Tab-separated table of C-alpha atoms and ligand atoms in Angstrom:
chain	number	residue	atom	x	y	z
A	1	MET	CA	10.136	-38.594	-123.549
A	2	THR	CA	12.510	-37.978	-126.586
A	3	SER	CA	15.197	-35.171	-125.842
A	4	LEU	CA	14.925	-32.224	-128.159
A	5	THR	CA	17.449	-29.284	-128.893
A	6	ALA	CA	16.376	-25.757	-129.340
A	7	LEU	CA	18.115	-22.474	-130.593
A	8	SER	CA	16.557	-19.564	-128.994
A	9	ILE	CA	17.241	-16.230	-130.680
A	10	ALA	CA	16.674	-13.123	-129.078
A	11	SER	CA	18.376	-9.656	-128.872
A	12	GLU	CA	18.436	-9.271	-124.908
A	13	LEU	CA	18.979	-11.848	-122.190
A	14	PHE	CA	18.913	-11.493	-118.329
A	15	PRO	CA	21.319	-11.124	-116.596
A	16	LEU	CA	23.527	-9.937	-119.416
A	17	ILE	CA	21.697	-7.455	-121.158
A	18	LYS	CA	17.969	-6.146	-120.336
A	19	THR	CA	15.622	-3.319	-121.335
A	20	GLY	CA	12.375	-5.137	-120.873
A	21	GLY	CA	10.423	-8.313	-120.213
A	22	LEU	CA	12.047	-9.910	-123.396
A	23	ALA	CA	15.287	-10.397	-121.553
A	24	ASP	CA	13.533	-12.089	-118.538
A	25	VAL	CA	11.824	-14.392	-120.835
A	26	ALA	CA	14.961	-15.305	-122.963
A	27	GLY	CA	17.005	-15.730	-119.677
A	28	ALA	CA	14.554	-17.947	-117.685
A	29	LEU	CA	12.672	-20.112	-120.281
A	30	PRO	CA	15.785	-22.318	-121.145
A	31	THR	CA	16.529	-23.329	-117.603
A	32	ALA	CA	12.739	-24.076	-117.258
A	33	LEU	CA	12.623	-26.341	-120.370
A	34	ARG	CA	15.474	-28.615	-119.146
A	35	ALA	CA	13.115	-30.238	-116.749
A	36	HIS	CA	11.128	-31.283	-120.269
A	37	ASP	CA	14.072	-32.734	-122.015
A	38	VAL	CA	14.664	-29.777	-124.006
A	39	ALA	CA	18.210	-28.514	-124.208
A	40	VAL	CA	18.245	-25.038	-125.474
A	41	THR	CA	21.328	-22.830	-126.540
A	42	SER	CA	20.724	-19.112	-126.776
A	43	LEU	CA	22.126	-16.896	-129.543
A	44	LEU	CA	22.473	-13.523	-128.877
A	45	PRO	CA	24.496	-10.267	-130.256
A	46	GLY	CA	27.804	-9.584	-128.703
A	47	TYR	CA	27.131	-5.989	-127.089
A	48	PRO	CA	29.923	-4.738	-124.456
A	49	ALA	CA	27.972	-5.777	-121.668
A	50	VAL	CA	27.424	-9.363	-123.132
A	51	LEU	CA	31.072	-9.888	-124.125
A	52	GLY	CA	32.130	-8.600	-120.583
A	53	GLY	CA	29.794	-10.870	-118.774
A	54	ILE	CA	30.299	-14.497	-120.274
A	55	GLU	CA	32.231	-17.330	-118.997
A	56	ASP	CA	34.461	-19.714	-121.011
A	57	PRO	CA	34.272	-17.828	-124.516
A	58	ARG	CA	35.663	-20.084	-127.174
A	59	GLN	CA	35.331	-19.259	-130.990
A	60	VAL	CA	33.363	-21.785	-132.984
A	61	HIS	CA	33.153	-19.920	-136.272
A	62	ASP	CA	34.618	-17.009	-138.080
A	63	PHE	CA	32.760	-14.788	-140.793
A	64	HIS	CA	34.901	-12.844	-143.195
A	65	ASP	CA	32.358	-10.382	-144.042
A	66	LEU	CA	29.203	-10.288	-142.073
A	67	PHE	CA	27.324	-7.151	-143.384
A	68	GLY	CA	30.352	-5.244	-143.670
A	69	GLY	CA	32.831	-6.284	-141.259
A	70	THR	CA	34.400	-9.467	-139.827
A	71	ALA	CA	32.817	-11.619	-137.048
A	72	ARG	CA	33.125	-14.585	-134.892
A	73	LEU	CA	30.638	-16.954	-133.432
A	74	LEU	CA	31.647	-17.616	-129.663
A	75	SER	CA	30.418	-20.618	-127.798
A	76	ALA	CA	29.954	-19.536	-123.929
A	77	ARG	CA	28.245	-19.958	-120.659
A	78	CYS	CA	26.488	-17.674	-118.421
A	79	GLY	CA	25.720	-19.535	-115.088
A	80	GLU	CA	23.496	-22.368	-116.047
A	81	LEU	CA	22.823	-20.995	-119.723
A	82	ASP	CA	24.463	-22.357	-122.906
A	83	LEU	CA	25.091	-19.473	-125.421
A	84	LEU	CA	26.213	-18.658	-128.763
A	85	VAL	CA	27.382	-14.869	-128.970
A	86	LEU	CA	27.745	-13.135	-132.195
A	87	ASP	CA	30.795	-10.998	-131.914
A	88	ALA	CA	30.578	-8.508	-134.654
A	89	PRO	CA	32.082	-5.240	-133.178
A	90	HIS	CA	31.060	-3.185	-136.188
A	91	LEU	CA	27.680	-4.031	-135.348
A	92	TYR	CA	27.309	-4.407	-131.400
A	93	VAL	CA	30.270	-2.852	-129.710
A	94	ARG	CA	28.514	0.423	-128.876
A	95	PRO	CA	27.820	2.113	-125.700
A	96	GLY	CA	24.611	2.157	-123.785
A	97	ASN	CA	21.181	0.712	-124.933
A	98	PRO	CA	21.086	-2.156	-127.387
A	99	TYR	CA	18.670	-0.297	-129.559
A	100	LEU	CA	19.361	3.511	-129.230
A	101	GLY	CA	22.336	5.670	-129.652
A	102	PRO	CA	23.268	8.450	-127.193
A	103	ASP	CA	20.965	10.961	-128.946
A	104	GLY	CA	18.137	8.472	-127.682
A	105	LYS	CA	17.244	7.753	-131.385
A	106	ASP	CA	17.496	4.201	-133.034
A	107	TRP	CA	20.941	3.415	-134.290
A	108	PRO	CA	20.545	4.304	-138.042
A	109	ASP	CA	21.832	0.626	-139.083
A	110	ASN	CA	19.656	-1.222	-136.844
A	111	GLY	CA	18.075	-2.934	-139.854
A	112	LEU	CA	21.437	-4.463	-140.680
A	113	ARG	CA	22.362	-5.383	-137.215
A	114	PHE	CA	19.344	-7.405	-136.397
A	115	ALA	CA	19.146	-8.788	-140.013
A	116	ALA	CA	22.718	-10.238	-139.191
A	117	LEU	CA	21.409	-11.869	-135.747
A	118	ALA	CA	18.386	-13.338	-137.838
A	119	GLN	CA	20.691	-14.630	-140.611
A	120	VAL	CA	23.304	-16.179	-138.325
A	121	GLY	CA	20.413	-17.835	-136.306
A	122	ALA	CA	19.161	-19.327	-139.647
A	123	ARG	CA	22.309	-20.616	-140.844
A	124	ILE	CA	23.066	-22.195	-137.399
A	125	GLY	CA	19.893	-24.125	-138.174
A	126	GLN	CA	21.074	-25.156	-141.588
A	127	GLY	CA	24.353	-26.652	-140.190
A	128	LEU	CA	26.736	-23.777	-139.860
A	129	LEU	CA	28.276	-25.459	-136.701
A	130	PRO	CA	29.607	-28.951	-136.969
A	131	HIS	CA	27.880	-31.308	-134.413
A	132	TYR	CA	25.045	-28.834	-133.483
A	133	ALA	CA	21.732	-29.471	-135.558
A	134	PRO	CA	18.722	-27.818	-133.314
A	135	ASP	CA	15.372	-29.584	-133.938
A	136	VAL	CA	13.524	-26.052	-133.606
A	137	LEU	CA	14.483	-22.621	-133.689
A	138	HIS	CA	12.607	-20.065	-131.427
A	139	ALA	CA	13.003	-16.419	-132.792
A	140	HIS	CA	11.768	-13.427	-130.263
A	141	ASP	CA	10.308	-10.079	-131.425
A	142	TRP	CA	11.039	-8.068	-134.548
A	143	GLN	CA	14.812	-8.248	-134.164
A	144	THR	CA	14.698	-11.856	-135.318
A	145	GLY	CA	11.708	-11.636	-137.535
A	146	LEU	CA	13.902	-12.221	-140.651
A	147	LEU	CA	15.022	-15.371	-139.572
A	148	PRO	CA	12.210	-17.651	-141.214
A	149	ALA	CA	12.714	-15.364	-144.202
A	150	TYR	CA	16.387	-16.305	-144.435
A	151	LEU	CA	15.430	-20.294	-144.075
A	152	LYS	CA	12.874	-19.853	-146.658
A	153	TYR	CA	14.408	-18.075	-149.311
A	154	SER	CA	17.768	-19.946	-149.089
A	155	GLY	CA	16.194	-22.872	-150.734
A	156	ARG	CA	17.895	-25.282	-148.310
A	157	PRO	CA	16.107	-27.183	-145.654
A	158	GLY	CA	16.141	-25.988	-142.157
A	159	PRO	CA	14.229	-26.731	-138.938
A	160	LYS	CA	10.856	-25.795	-137.958
A	161	THR	CA	10.536	-22.391	-136.443
A	162	VAL	CA	8.610	-20.631	-133.521
A	163	PHE	CA	8.064	-16.905	-133.683
A	164	THR	CA	7.269	-15.159	-130.311
A	165	ILE	CA	5.567	-11.767	-129.923
A	166	HIS	CA	6.698	-9.981	-126.923
A	167	ASN	CA	5.231	-6.552	-128.004
A	168	LEU	CA	3.272	-6.188	-131.233
A	169	ALA	CA	4.091	-2.333	-131.220
A	170	PHE	CA	7.644	-2.752	-132.135
A	171	GLN	CA	7.646	-3.534	-135.531
A	172	GLY	CA	11.072	-3.322	-137.188
A	173	ARG	CA	9.982	-1.248	-140.360
A	174	PHE	CA	12.750	-0.376	-142.903
A	175	PRO	CA	12.710	1.217	-146.344
A	176	TYR	CA	12.665	-0.757	-149.391
A	177	GLU	CA	16.090	-0.023	-150.343
A	178	LEU	CA	17.753	-1.839	-147.388
A	179	LEU	CA	16.636	-4.892	-149.592
A	180	ALA	CA	19.779	-4.817	-151.480
A	181	LYS	CA	22.079	-5.201	-148.432
A	182	LEU	CA	19.973	-8.168	-146.642
A	183	GLY	CA	21.246	-10.946	-148.786
A	184	LEU	CA	17.641	-11.923	-149.425
A	185	PRO	CA	16.261	-12.158	-153.080
A	186	GLN	CA	14.267	-9.752	-154.836
A	187	ARG	CA	11.264	-12.141	-154.906
A	188	ALA	CA	11.401	-12.058	-150.710
A	189	PHE	CA	9.872	-8.553	-151.268
A	190	SER	CA	6.180	-9.785	-151.712
A	191	LEU	CA	2.901	-9.640	-149.697
A	192	ASP	CA	3.495	-13.324	-148.779
A	193	GLY	CA	6.997	-12.610	-147.606
A	194	ILE	CA	8.657	-9.503	-146.079
A	195	GLU	CA	7.066	-6.520	-147.871
A	196	TYR	CA	4.948	-4.395	-145.439
A	197	TYR	CA	3.080	-1.298	-146.441
A	198	GLY	CA	5.658	-0.445	-149.218
A	199	GLY	CA	8.622	-1.072	-147.057
A	200	ILE	CA	10.321	-4.148	-145.181
A	201	GLY	CA	8.638	-5.226	-141.993
A	202	TYR	CA	10.862	-7.571	-139.922
A	203	LEU	CA	7.991	-8.498	-137.521
A	204	LYS	CA	5.508	-8.975	-140.359
A	205	ALA	CA	8.010	-11.427	-141.913
A	206	GLY	CA	8.089	-13.441	-138.734
A	207	LEU	CA	4.368	-13.509	-138.476
A	208	GLN	CA	4.000	-14.508	-142.317
A	209	LEU	CA	6.831	-17.130	-142.500
A	210	ALA	CA	7.250	-18.876	-139.067
A	211	ASP	CA	5.680	-22.359	-138.500
A	212	ARG	CA	4.249	-21.398	-135.209
A	213	ILE	CA	3.483	-17.917	-133.780
A	214	THR	CA	3.027	-17.589	-130.045
A	215	THR	CA	2.460	-14.496	-128.109
A	216	VAL	CA	2.913	-14.151	-124.205
A	217	SER	CA	-0.730	-14.451	-122.792
A	218	PRO	CA	-4.194	-16.053	-124.218
A	219	THR	CA	-6.045	-12.844	-123.793
A	220	TYR	CA	-3.177	-10.587	-125.905
A	221	ALA	CA	-3.376	-13.437	-128.650
A	222	ALA	CA	-7.026	-12.920	-129.059
A	223	GLU	CA	-6.651	-8.928	-128.804
A	224	ILE	CA	-4.135	-8.809	-131.498
A	225	GLN	CA	-6.574	-10.201	-133.941
A	226	GLY	CA	-8.661	-7.452	-133.579
A	227	SER	CA	-8.307	-3.852	-135.267
A	228	GLU	CA	-7.750	-2.066	-131.888
A	229	ALA	CA	-4.696	-4.098	-130.723
A	230	GLY	CA	-3.770	-5.385	-133.930
A	231	MET	CA	-1.616	-2.190	-134.937
A	232	GLY	CA	-1.976	-2.939	-138.694
A	233	LEU	CA	-1.139	-6.685	-138.459
A	234	ASP	CA	-4.562	-8.032	-137.330
A	235	GLY	CA	-5.506	-9.269	-140.754
A	236	LEU	CA	-2.339	-11.137	-141.095
A	237	LEU	CA	-3.039	-12.658	-137.518
A	238	ARG	CA	-6.455	-13.548	-138.280
A	239	LEU	CA	-5.223	-15.405	-141.492
A	240	ARG	CA	-2.753	-17.472	-139.407
A	241	GLY	CA	-4.838	-17.651	-136.277
A	242	GLY	CA	-4.875	-21.436	-136.677
A	243	ARG	CA	-1.118	-21.435	-135.921
A	244	LEU	CA	-1.100	-18.616	-133.246
A	245	SER	CA	-1.513	-19.314	-129.518
A	246	GLY	CA	-0.843	-17.433	-126.188
A	247	ILE	CA	1.462	-18.714	-123.394
A	248	LEU	CA	1.727	-16.868	-120.206
A	249	ASN	CA	5.288	-15.695	-119.183
A	250	GLY	CA	6.326	-16.816	-115.829
A	251	ILE	CA	9.047	-15.398	-113.610
A	252	ASP	CA	12.402	-16.937	-112.435
A	253	THR	CA	11.239	-17.850	-108.708
A	254	ASP	CA	14.779	-17.939	-107.743
A	255	VAL	CA	15.491	-14.448	-108.534
A	256	TRP	CA	12.393	-13.278	-107.222
A	257	ASN	CA	11.915	-15.056	-103.928
A	258	PRO	CA	10.823	-12.986	-100.814
A	259	ALA	CA	12.190	-15.729	-98.590
A	260	ASN	CA	15.925	-15.207	-99.394
A	261	ASP	CA	16.028	-12.076	-101.136
A	262	ALA	CA	19.199	-10.225	-100.198
A	263	LEU	CA	18.116	-7.098	-101.805
A	264	ILE	CA	15.483	-6.363	-99.554
A	265	ALA	CA	15.468	-4.994	-95.746
A	266	ALA	CA	13.566	-8.064	-94.334
A	267	THR	CA	12.740	-11.459	-95.761
A	268	TYR	CA	9.339	-13.207	-95.392
A	269	ASP	CA	7.025	-15.857	-96.615
A	270	VAL	CA	3.340	-16.589	-96.694
A	271	GLU	CA	3.464	-17.399	-92.938
A	272	SER	CA	5.305	-14.196	-92.086
A	273	ILE	CA	3.683	-11.633	-94.173
A	274	ALA	CA	3.730	-9.148	-91.253
A	275	ALA	CA	7.429	-8.863	-91.718
A	276	ARG	CA	6.567	-6.688	-94.864
A	277	ALA	CA	6.154	-4.051	-92.581
A	278	ARG	CA	10.081	-3.498	-92.277
A	279	ASN	CA	10.428	-3.222	-96.056
A	280	LYS	CA	7.506	-0.768	-96.119
A	281	LYS	CA	9.266	1.435	-93.625
A	282	ALA	CA	12.560	0.971	-95.445
A	283	LEU	CA	10.668	2.079	-98.676
A	284	GLN	CA	8.950	4.979	-97.391
A	285	ALA	CA	12.277	6.322	-96.207
A	286	ARG	CA	14.074	5.503	-99.452
A	287	PHE	CA	11.440	7.541	-101.417
A	288	GLY	CA	11.151	10.353	-98.783
A	289	LEU	CA	7.650	9.304	-98.000
A	290	LYS	CA	6.038	10.045	-94.451
A	291	PRO	CA	6.765	7.016	-92.127
A	292	GLU	CA	3.104	6.159	-91.609
A	293	PRO	CA	2.748	2.257	-91.282
A	294	GLY	CA	-1.105	2.700	-92.134
A	295	ALA	CA	-1.062	4.575	-95.162
A	296	LEU	CA	-2.010	2.583	-98.108
A	297	LEU	CA	1.484	2.490	-100.411
A	298	TYR	CA	1.237	2.091	-104.147
A	299	GLY	CA	4.445	0.890	-106.098
A	300	VAL	CA	5.123	1.472	-109.833
A	301	ILE	CA	7.790	-0.226	-111.674
A	302	SER	CA	7.846	0.515	-115.360
A	303	ARG	CA	8.898	1.919	-118.487
A	304	LEU	CA	7.685	5.521	-118.587
A	305	SER	CA	5.557	5.515	-121.907
A	306	TRP	CA	2.150	5.805	-123.499
A	307	GLN	CA	1.626	2.036	-123.391
A	308	LYS	CA	1.984	1.804	-119.620
A	309	GLY	CA	-0.884	4.459	-119.063
A	310	LEU	CA	1.170	6.482	-116.630
A	311	ASP	CA	0.002	9.577	-118.078
A	312	LEU	CA	-3.412	8.554	-116.811
A	313	LEU	CA	-1.939	7.901	-113.292
A	314	LEU	CA	-0.416	11.390	-113.512
A	315	GLU	CA	-4.052	12.619	-113.876
A	316	ALA	CA	-5.296	10.643	-111.232
A	317	LEU	CA	-2.487	11.696	-108.536
A	318	PRO	CA	-4.642	14.470	-106.686
A	319	GLN	CA	-7.192	11.582	-106.137
A	320	LEU	CA	-4.444	9.151	-105.107
A	321	ALA	CA	-3.184	11.824	-102.678
A	322	GLY	CA	-6.553	13.020	-101.509
A	323	GLY	CA	-7.321	9.606	-100.368
A	324	GLY	CA	-4.381	9.728	-98.228
A	325	ALA	CA	-2.363	7.011	-100.047
A	326	GLN	CA	1.206	6.992	-100.849
A	327	LEU	CA	3.085	6.360	-104.180
A	328	ALA	CA	6.540	5.003	-104.755
A	329	LEU	CA	7.411	5.163	-108.505
A	330	LEU	CA	10.350	3.734	-110.319
A	331	GLY	CA	10.803	4.192	-113.747
A	332	ALA	CA	12.565	5.740	-116.944
A	333	GLY	CA	11.533	6.442	-120.442
A	334	ASP	CA	9.774	9.540	-122.039
A	335	ALA	CA	11.399	12.871	-120.819
A	336	GLU	CA	8.055	14.484	-120.471
A	337	LEU	CA	6.617	11.721	-117.995
A	338	GLU	CA	10.155	11.619	-116.140
A	339	GLN	CA	9.875	15.343	-115.667
A	340	ALA	CA	6.101	15.257	-114.683
A	341	TYR	CA	6.701	12.652	-112.053
A	342	GLY	CA	9.630	14.702	-110.608
A	343	ALA	CA	7.273	17.546	-110.324
A	344	ALA	CA	4.750	15.371	-108.723
A	345	ALA	CA	6.925	14.262	-105.957
A	346	ARG	CA	7.886	17.909	-105.449
A	347	LYS	CA	4.141	19.018	-105.212
A	348	TYR	CA	3.241	16.079	-102.979
A	349	PRO	CA	6.256	16.076	-100.517
A	350	GLY	CA	6.101	12.926	-98.074
A	351	GLN	CA	3.340	11.263	-100.113
A	352	ILE	CA	4.638	10.868	-103.834
A	353	GLY	CA	8.124	9.604	-104.218
A	354	ALA	CA	9.708	9.129	-107.836
A	355	VAL	CA	12.918	7.640	-108.819
A	356	ILE	CA	13.894	8.314	-112.367
A	357	GLY	CA	16.117	5.372	-113.648
A	358	TYR	CA	16.830	1.724	-114.044
A	359	ASP	CA	17.247	0.065	-110.561
A	360	GLU	CA	17.033	-3.874	-110.351
A	361	ALA	CA	17.690	-3.612	-106.591
A	362	LEU	CA	14.931	-0.906	-105.961
A	363	ALA	CA	12.553	-2.804	-108.098
A	364	HIS	CA	12.786	-5.789	-105.693
A	365	GLN	CA	12.330	-3.362	-102.669
A	366	ILE	CA	9.096	-1.851	-104.045
A	367	GLN	CA	7.617	-5.293	-104.656
A	368	ALA	CA	8.604	-6.223	-101.077
A	369	GLY	CA	7.648	-3.022	-99.279
A	370	ALA	CA	4.523	-1.585	-101.416
A	371	ASP	CA	1.055	-2.586	-100.236
A	372	ALA	CA	-0.231	-2.732	-103.743
A	373	LEU	CA	1.405	-2.473	-107.467
A	374	LEU	CA	-0.220	-0.226	-109.986
A	375	VAL	CA	-0.240	-1.336	-113.546
A	376	PRO	CA	-2.546	0.711	-115.522
A	377	SER	CA	-1.325	-0.343	-119.158
A	378	ARG	CA	-3.222	0.717	-122.059
A	379	PHE	CA	-2.212	-2.665	-123.522
A	380	GLU	CA	0.134	-5.489	-122.044
A	381	PRO	CA	1.202	-8.374	-124.026
A	382	CYS	CA	1.889	-10.242	-120.477
A	383	GLY	CA	3.550	-7.952	-118.051
A	384	LEU	CA	5.903	-9.170	-115.486
A	385	THR	CA	5.866	-6.895	-112.577
A	386	GLN	CA	2.257	-8.001	-111.545
A	387	LEU	CA	3.553	-11.613	-111.311
A	388	CYS	CA	6.272	-10.497	-109.000
A	389	ALA	CA	4.004	-8.559	-107.120
A	390	LEU	CA	1.645	-11.524	-106.818
A	391	ARG	CA	4.905	-13.545	-105.292
A	392	TYR	CA	5.854	-10.836	-103.029
A	393	GLY	CA	2.372	-10.182	-101.643
A	394	ALA	CA	2.179	-6.665	-103.085
A	395	VAL	CA	-1.645	-6.802	-104.247
A	396	PRO	CA	-1.782	-5.848	-108.074
A	397	VAL	CA	-4.196	-3.109	-109.202
A	398	VAL	CA	-4.177	-3.656	-112.875
A	399	ALA	CA	-6.091	-2.491	-116.207
A	400	ARG	CA	-8.089	-5.457	-117.612
A	401	VAL	CA	-6.141	-5.903	-120.666
A	402	GLY	CA	-3.766	-8.809	-122.250
A	403	GLY	CA	-1.714	-10.595	-119.616
A	404	LEU	CA	-3.054	-8.493	-116.706
A	405	ALA	CA	-6.602	-9.910	-117.206
A	406	ASP	CA	-4.920	-13.417	-117.582
A	407	THR	CA	-3.040	-13.353	-114.264
A	408	VAL	CA	-4.773	-11.085	-111.680
A	409	VAL	CA	-8.061	-12.625	-110.263
A	410	ASP	CA	-10.324	-9.220	-109.474
A	411	ALA	CA	-11.681	-9.189	-106.226
A	412	ASN	CA	-15.389	-8.980	-107.333
A	413	GLU	CA	-18.128	-10.469	-105.209
A	414	MET	CA	-18.022	-13.914	-106.609
A	415	ALA	CA	-14.111	-14.096	-106.398
A	416	THR	CA	-14.293	-12.977	-102.993
A	417	ALA	CA	-16.913	-14.994	-101.916
A	418	THR	CA	-14.953	-18.259	-103.361
A	419	GLY	CA	-11.585	-16.899	-101.922
A	420	VAL	CA	-9.707	-16.765	-105.296
A	421	ALA	CA	-9.154	-12.997	-105.516
A	422	THR	CA	-5.543	-12.015	-105.940
A	423	GLY	CA	-6.108	-8.233	-106.876
A	424	VAL	CA	-7.966	-5.395	-108.443
A	425	GLN	CA	-8.827	-5.112	-112.174
A	426	PHE	CA	-10.367	-1.823	-113.679
A	427	ALA	CA	-12.018	-1.180	-117.097
A	428	PRO	CA	-12.094	0.766	-119.282
A	429	VAL	CA	-8.407	2.096	-119.240
A	430	THR	CA	-9.243	5.615	-118.315
A	431	THR	CA	-8.567	7.940	-115.565
A	432	ASP	CA	-12.024	7.817	-114.128
A	433	ALA	CA	-11.765	4.000	-113.859
A	434	LEU	CA	-8.535	3.983	-112.273
A	435	ILE	CA	-9.798	6.574	-109.744
A	436	LYS	CA	-12.614	3.921	-109.011
A	437	ALA	CA	-10.202	1.313	-108.708
A	438	PHE	CA	-8.580	3.537	-105.925
A	439	GLY	CA	-11.642	3.452	-103.974
A	440	LYS	CA	-12.039	-0.120	-104.086
A	441	THR	CA	-8.390	-0.831	-103.260
A	442	ARG	CA	-8.650	1.621	-100.255
A	443	ALA	CA	-11.836	-0.188	-99.242
A	444	LEU	CA	-10.002	-3.615	-99.298
A	445	PHE	CA	-7.144	-2.143	-97.526
A	446	ALA	CA	-9.216	-1.137	-94.820
A	447	ASP	CA	-10.665	-4.790	-94.277
A	448	VAL	CA	-7.484	-6.352	-92.694
A	449	VAL	CA	-8.751	-9.972	-93.211
A	450	ALA	CA	-9.716	-9.421	-96.818
A	451	TRP	CA	-6.343	-7.819	-97.647
A	452	ARG	CA	-4.505	-10.480	-95.953
A	453	ASN	CA	-6.528	-12.891	-97.978
A	454	LEU	CA	-5.493	-11.195	-101.189
A	455	GLN	CA	-1.834	-11.327	-100.305
A	456	ILE	CA	-1.972	-15.244	-99.306
A	457	ASN	CA	-3.973	-16.109	-102.437
A	458	GLY	CA	-1.462	-14.119	-104.799
A	459	MET	CA	1.653	-15.530	-102.921
A	460	THR	CA	0.442	-19.116	-103.402
A	461	THR	CA	-0.335	-18.515	-106.904
A	462	ASP	CA	2.116	-20.360	-109.336
A	463	VAL	CA	3.878	-17.495	-111.166
A	464	SER	CA	6.802	-19.941	-111.988
A	465	TRP	CA	7.952	-21.182	-115.466
A	466	LYS	CA	6.789	-24.705	-114.731
A	467	ASN	CA	3.438	-24.488	-116.425
A	468	PRO	CA	4.584	-22.293	-119.407
A	469	ALA	CA	7.514	-24.392	-120.128
A	470	GLN	CA	5.372	-27.477	-120.549
A	471	HIS	CA	3.200	-25.677	-123.139
A	472	TYR	CA	6.348	-24.491	-124.962
A	473	ALA	CA	7.937	-28.014	-124.704
A	474	LYS	CA	4.775	-29.493	-126.241
A	475	LEU	CA	4.772	-26.960	-129.011
A	476	TYR	CA	8.303	-27.829	-129.906
A	477	ARG	CA	7.443	-31.632	-129.892
A	478	ASP	CA	4.229	-31.084	-132.065
A	479	LEU	CA	6.109	-29.107	-134.676
A	480	VAL	CA	8.943	-31.860	-134.877
A	481	ALA	CA	6.556	-34.572	-135.197
A	482	GLU	CA	5.314	-32.445	-138.187
A	483	ARG	CA	8.664	-32.772	-139.967
B	1	ADP	P1	7.911	-4.235	-120.889
B	1	ADP	O1	8.671	-5.570	-121.109
B	1	ADP	O2	6.988	-4.024	-121.444
B	1	ADP	O3	8.871	-3.414	-120.321
B	1	ADP	P2	7.257	-6.233	-118.649
B	1	ADP	O4	6.198	-5.910	-117.427
B	1	ADP	O5	6.915	-7.320	-119.347
B	1	ADP	O6	7.368	-4.671	-119.323
B	1	ADP	O7	8.650	-6.276	-117.958
B	1	ADP	C1	9.476	-5.262	-117.396
B	1	ADP	C2	10.541	-5.827	-116.568
B	1	ADP	O8	11.614	-4.782	-116.613
B	1	ADP	C3	10.387	-6.322	-115.157
B	1	ADP	O9	11.186	-7.380	-114.974
B	1	ADP	C4	10.573	-5.070	-114.379
B	1	ADP	O10	10.763	-5.374	-113.004
B	1	ADP	C5	11.627	-4.419	-115.020
B	1	ADP	N1	11.625	-2.995	-115.126
B	1	ADP	C6	10.992	-2.044	-115.639
B	1	ADP	N2	11.516	-0.744	-115.530
B	1	ADP	C7	12.232	-0.639	-114.368
B	1	ADP	C8	13.021	0.096	-113.716
B	1	ADP	N3	12.838	1.442	-114.060
B	1	ADP	N4	14.281	-0.374	-112.936
B	1	ADP	C9	14.115	-1.776	-112.640
B	1	ADP	N5	13.464	-2.583	-113.372
B	1	ADP	C10	12.451	-2.229	-114.264
């Protein structure tokens, strides 16, 4: 096996900065690829949390003027990860969320902030740094969508590119007027370039110009080529269908390991699932729920948004509570949903609990203590919480869409008879179907042996990065062979 080098470019990376699953992928895939002789360096913006969290920073390049200010490129490390950090204070040194200002709205200069990241990624690919020539550039989501455009319109040769869609809903659309500031030629503004519905589309540019497109599950790869999930880009995705594939995400099985998780009340493994009872008790206490060991306790860990279907769950709460179940919900996002779940907790004291906010430790405690984990998403490119749930023996109850369909084996008659079921799927994604799923889950939970089998099957499912990394390594090698 020949060794390969890849530069991964993403706007977030766990554990330095995270708003969602993208950070988990960007933080875990490089380590998993090492086993396949692929050496990955990760380029990311120098937000305050990143500059404060890196080790051994060393300047390797300086820019006199990068989109309106001076900037530096730092080589650094974070644990086992090799990093290049784009330290451009005028673009990235701001409080809070990487994308939103304190008013909750997009930073007005997001177009420039992420064009800079993409442009620097392309330039590194083309030899900006002496002694570093990556074989492949792997760009993630709209924030890096212009990267293949910078390569193409520079007129200079560069490495092959992979562009991964983590969520087609975030498209990075900007007005035509931005073009003058991007350092791209006028001819880039065309149907086969960065033009998108009269403006500039960063995600569209990536889909149009990358050598390969991947997304994070086979089912989502198929769904987005249709008009319902294609969000205006299905035509382009069909056109490029031969270059598009779905590779499931994994999770970091060291971070998510119930056998030695320091964040939970009691550790356990597949041989000692009964020890979960202590975690359930602790979770009930944390959420102010009645300490009933026999009550079916659902967990939710989610952004609170339309995508995640949590308005449907809200409508189904009377049935959930009426059936004697409990709910522990951790989430942040839409103000309306935040308030509604707060109100639901007050309406059903002892039965429904909600913590509004982002809390990594509590996410672990829910996975370890909940009997079932609910993911009622309207669409879900891959979804990570159901993978963690499988590993922790929380039975996933999920909408049959995207990566949820690919990773949870529904407890239908056939799967139950052959002993491969790991959870419950429901379709279509409606309140009624969700309520029916509550009934099915309740029946399974009442059957102690059936439930234990679901847990065992889930906990012994390989949700690590091992398989996915193999697919990415093959993709990189195929691309390099094409050169
Ligand atoms: P998305 O990227 O669409 O938000 P994913 O399921 O792919 O959804 O990834 C979400 C990640 O963020 C998971 O690792 C999940 O545990 C974590 N997460 C989501 N909301 C919270 C929260 N409120 N507190 C802690 N972790 C959260």
